[in-house]
Amino acid sequence: MAEENIKSQMRKGILEYCVLLYLAQTEAYPAEILAKLKEAQLIVVEGTLYTLLNRLRREEKLNYVWGESPSGPPRKYFSITDTGRGALMRLQQEWDEVATTVNYFRN
């Protein structure tokens, strides 16, 4: 497997986790989420994020409300639901287990 493909697969695997972690802290609109992901060096294209947000909303892990924008049209502000918080807790447990396993072999 090519190095870039490995990186891509690993990023896809943690994208949902990172989005839920961020939205557990604050509600945000997609451009804010993209900027935060980019700040963390997790580069995601807009279409990938919108697809994920819509899936998480269908799974009732996220809600959104329309909010006024200081410049331009209203925006969808996403927030995590109780179902999303439960999913986030399970993802955190899984992440901790994976990290423990990887760290075992790194030491």
Short mmCIF file of C-alpha atoms in Angstrom, two decimals:
data_model
loop_
_atom_site.label_atom_id
_atom_site.label_comp_id
_atom_site.label_asym_id
_atom_site.label_seq_id
_atom_site.Cartn_x
_atom_site.Cartn_y
_atom_site.Cartn_z
CA MET A 1 0.00 0.00 0.00
CA ALA A 2 1.40 3.40 -0.98
CA GLU A 3 2.31 5.76 1.85
CA GLU A 4 -0.21 8.43 0.76
CA ASN A 5 -3.00 5.83 0.63
CA ILE A 6 -2.12 4.69 4.16
CA LYS A 7 -2.31 8.27 5.41
CA SER A 8 -5.62 8.80 3.62
CA GLN A 9 -7.17 5.66 5.13
CA MET A 10 -6.00 6.57 8.63
CA ARG A 11 -7.42 10.09 8.31
CA LYS A 12 -10.77 8.78 7.11
CA GLY A 13 -10.84 6.51 10.12
CA ILE A 14 -10.46 9.36 12.61
CA LEU A 15 -12.48 12.07 10.84
CA GLU A 16 -15.81 11.22 12.52
CA TYR A 17 -14.10 11.05 15.90
CA CYS A 18 -12.45 14.46 15.44
CA VAL A 19 -15.66 16.12 14.21
CA LEU A 20 -17.64 14.76 17.16
CA LEU A 21 -14.90 15.82 19.58
CA TYR A 22 -14.99 19.37 18.20
CA LEU A 23 -18.78 19.61 18.18
CA ALA A 24 -18.91 18.32 21.76
CA GLN A 25 -17.09 21.55 22.68
CA THR A 26 -19.03 24.05 20.57
CA GLU A 27 -21.61 24.33 17.85
CA ALA A 28 -20.10 25.26 14.50
CA TYR A 29 -20.89 25.71 10.84
CA PRO A 30 -19.05 23.65 8.19
CA ALA A 31 -16.46 26.28 7.27
CA GLU A 32 -15.45 26.55 10.95
CA ILE A 33 -15.16 22.77 11.20
CA LEU A 34 -13.01 22.66 8.05
CA ALA A 35 -10.77 25.40 9.43
CA LYS A 36 -10.35 23.57 12.74
CA LEU A 37 -9.51 20.32 10.94
CA LYS A 38 -7.00 22.15 8.76
CA GLU A 39 -5.46 23.77 11.86
CA ALA A 40 -4.94 20.25 13.22
CA GLN A 41 -3.38 19.26 9.87
CA LEU A 42 -6.29 16.97 9.04
CA ILE A 43 -7.00 18.28 5.55
CA VAL A 44 -10.50 17.38 4.38
CA VAL A 45 -12.30 18.47 1.23
CA GLU A 46 -15.63 20.21 1.64
CA GLY A 47 -17.62 17.43 -0.03
CA THR A 48 -16.25 14.82 2.36
CA LEU A 49 -17.21 16.90 5.37
CA TYR A 50 -20.74 17.61 4.10
CA THR A 51 -21.27 13.91 3.40
CA LEU A 52 -20.12 13.06 6.94
CA LEU A 53 -22.25 15.78 8.56
CA ASN A 54 -25.34 14.62 6.68
CA ARG A 55 -24.75 10.99 7.65
CA LEU A 56 -24.24 11.93 11.31
CA ARG A 57 -27.45 13.98 11.20
CA ARG A 58 -29.39 11.05 9.68
CA GLU A 59 -27.98 8.83 12.46
CA GLU A 60 -29.25 11.46 14.95
CA LYS A 61 -25.74 12.10 16.26
CA LEU A 62 -25.92 15.75 15.17
CA ASN A 63 -28.58 18.45 14.92
CA TYR A 64 -28.39 21.76 13.17
CA VAL A 65 -30.10 25.12 13.40
CA TRP A 66 -30.06 27.97 10.95
CA GLY A 67 -28.27 31.01 12.31
CA GLU A 68 -27.67 34.49 11.03
CA SER A 69 -24.29 35.23 9.52
CA PRO A 70 -22.47 38.51 10.15
CA SER A 71 -21.79 38.57 6.41
CA GLY A 72 -23.87 36.73 3.84
CA PRO A 73 -26.70 34.24 4.01
CA PRO A 74 -27.76 32.27 7.10
CA ARG A 75 -25.59 29.29 8.09
CA LYS A 76 -26.27 25.80 9.39
CA TYR A 77 -24.78 25.49 12.86
CA PHE A 78 -24.21 21.86 13.85
CA SER A 79 -24.25 20.56 17.43
CA ILE A 80 -23.87 17.13 18.98
CA THR A 81 -26.92 15.26 20.34
CA ASP A 82 -27.17 12.86 23.27
CA THR A 83 -26.93 10.01 20.74
CA GLY A 84 -23.80 11.66 19.36
CA ARG A 85 -22.30 11.96 22.84
CA GLY A 86 -22.88 8.24 23.38
CA ALA A 87 -21.19 7.47 20.06
CA LEU A 88 -18.33 9.79 21.01
CA MET A 89 -17.82 7.93 24.30
CA ARG A 90 -17.62 4.62 22.42
CA LEU A 91 -15.17 6.12 19.89
CA GLN A 92 -13.02 7.42 22.76
CA GLN A 93 -12.90 3.94 24.29
CA GLU A 94 -11.95 2.38 20.96
CA TRP A 95 -9.31 5.06 20.34
CA ASP A 96 -7.79 4.48 23.78
CA GLU A 97 -7.57 0.74 23.09
CA VAL A 98 -5.95 1.26 19.67
CA ALA A 99 -3.51 3.84 21.08
CA THR A 100 -2.56 1.48 23.92
CA THR A 101 -1.86 -1.30 21.44
CA VAL A 102 0.21 0.90 19.13
CA ASN A 103 2.13 2.42 22.04
CA TYR A 104 2.94 -1.07 23.32
CA PHE A 105 4.87 -1.72 20.14
CA ARG A 106 6.44 1.75 20.00
CA ASN A 107 8.09 1.41 23.43
#
